[in-house]
Amino acid sequence: QVQLVESGGGLVRPGGSLRLSCAASGFTFSSYAMGWFRQAPGKERVFVAGVAWSGDITYYANSVKGRFTISRDNAKNTVYLQMNSLKPEDTAVYYCAADHNINTLRVGYGDYWGQGTQVTVSS
């Protein structure tokens, strides 16, 4: 069956870094756009970053542009989110998602979703 399993979340101080990973299985990973979303307490889930199936086209939310980098390794069926210069407002549950189209992924549609990993930025 399809699985997206996130890892790498945790507690980090402001200004610190984390690298999230999402391991995929059960579908043809290299044919799907992949993305990261986040949901803070009491707020809606929002798009953070996305990467096309080829890895050469990426999109970012304005709030993370220049601080976060999304990448993928199609040989390992894994997508990553490198998060630098973390801020308290980055605190959220981060979800990995897969969609057949990067443009629908960017607006929140996903064929498959992971269970999420908590990221907490606090001193």
PDB file of N, CA and C in Angstrom, residues 14 22 37 42 52 55 58 72 77 85 95 108:
ATOM      1  N   PRO A  14      15.612  28.881  18.053  1.00  0.00           N
ATOM      2  CA  PRO A  14      15.558  29.865  16.957  1.00  0.00           C
ATOM      3  C   PRO A  14      16.932  30.070  16.340  1.00  0.00           C
ATOM      4  N   CYS A  22      11.121  12.381   3.921  1.00  0.00           N
ATOM      5  CA  CYS A  22       9.860  11.679   3.677  1.00  0.00           C
ATOM      6  C   CYS A  22      10.159  10.507   2.758  1.00  0.00           C
ATOM      7  N   PHE A  37       3.855  20.501   3.497  1.00  0.00           N
ATOM      8  CA  PHE A  37       2.859  21.401   4.034  1.00  0.00           C
ATOM      9  C   PHE A  37       3.076  21.468   5.540  1.00  0.00           C
ATOM     10  N   GLY A  42      -4.340  25.486  15.682  1.00  0.00           N
ATOM     11  CA  GLY A  42      -5.443  26.400  15.456  1.00  0.00           C
ATOM     12  C   GLY A  42      -5.488  27.031  14.080  1.00  0.00           C
ATOM     13  N   ALA A  52       8.899  19.364  -8.566  1.00  0.00           N
ATOM     14  CA  ALA A  52       8.367  18.568  -9.662  1.00  0.00           C
ATOM     15  C   ALA A  52       9.022  17.192  -9.687  1.00  0.00           C
ATOM     16  N   GLY A  55      12.699  17.100 -10.322  1.00  0.00           N
ATOM     17  CA  GLY A  55      13.582  17.745  -9.360  1.00  0.00           C
ATOM     18  C   GLY A  55      14.102  19.096  -9.799  1.00  0.00           C
ATOM     19  N   THR A  58      11.090  23.949  -8.546  1.00  0.00           N
ATOM     20  CA  THR A  58      10.698  24.030  -7.139  1.00  0.00           C
ATOM     21  C   THR A  58       9.866  25.282  -6.891  1.00  0.00           C
ATOM     22  N   ARG A  72      14.853  16.141  -3.802  1.00  0.00           N
ATOM     23  CA  ARG A  72      14.382  14.759  -3.871  1.00  0.00           C
ATOM     24  C   ARG A  72      15.468  13.872  -4.434  1.00  0.00           C
ATOM     25  N   ASN A  77      13.604   7.151  -3.394  1.00  0.00           N
ATOM     26  CA  ASN A  77      12.179   7.407  -3.147  1.00  0.00           C
ATOM     27  C   ASN A  77      11.983   8.298  -1.922  1.00  0.00           C
ATOM     28  N   SER A  85      17.767  28.728   9.603  1.00  0.00           N
ATOM     29  CA  SER A  85      17.321  29.996  10.218  1.00  0.00           C
ATOM     30  C   SER A  85      15.898  29.890  10.736  1.00  0.00           C
ATOM     31  N   TYR A  95       3.818  18.010   7.015  1.00  0.00           N
ATOM     32  CA  TYR A  95       3.298  16.872   6.275  1.00  0.00           C
ATOM     33  C   TYR A  95       3.951  16.786   4.896  1.00  0.00           C
ATOM     34  N   GLY A 108      -2.777  22.728  -2.581  1.00  0.00           N
ATOM     35  CA  GLY A 108      -3.245  21.917  -1.466  1.00  0.00           C
ATOM     36  C   GLY A 108      -3.820  20.561  -1.794  1.00  0.00           C
TER      37      GLY A 108
END
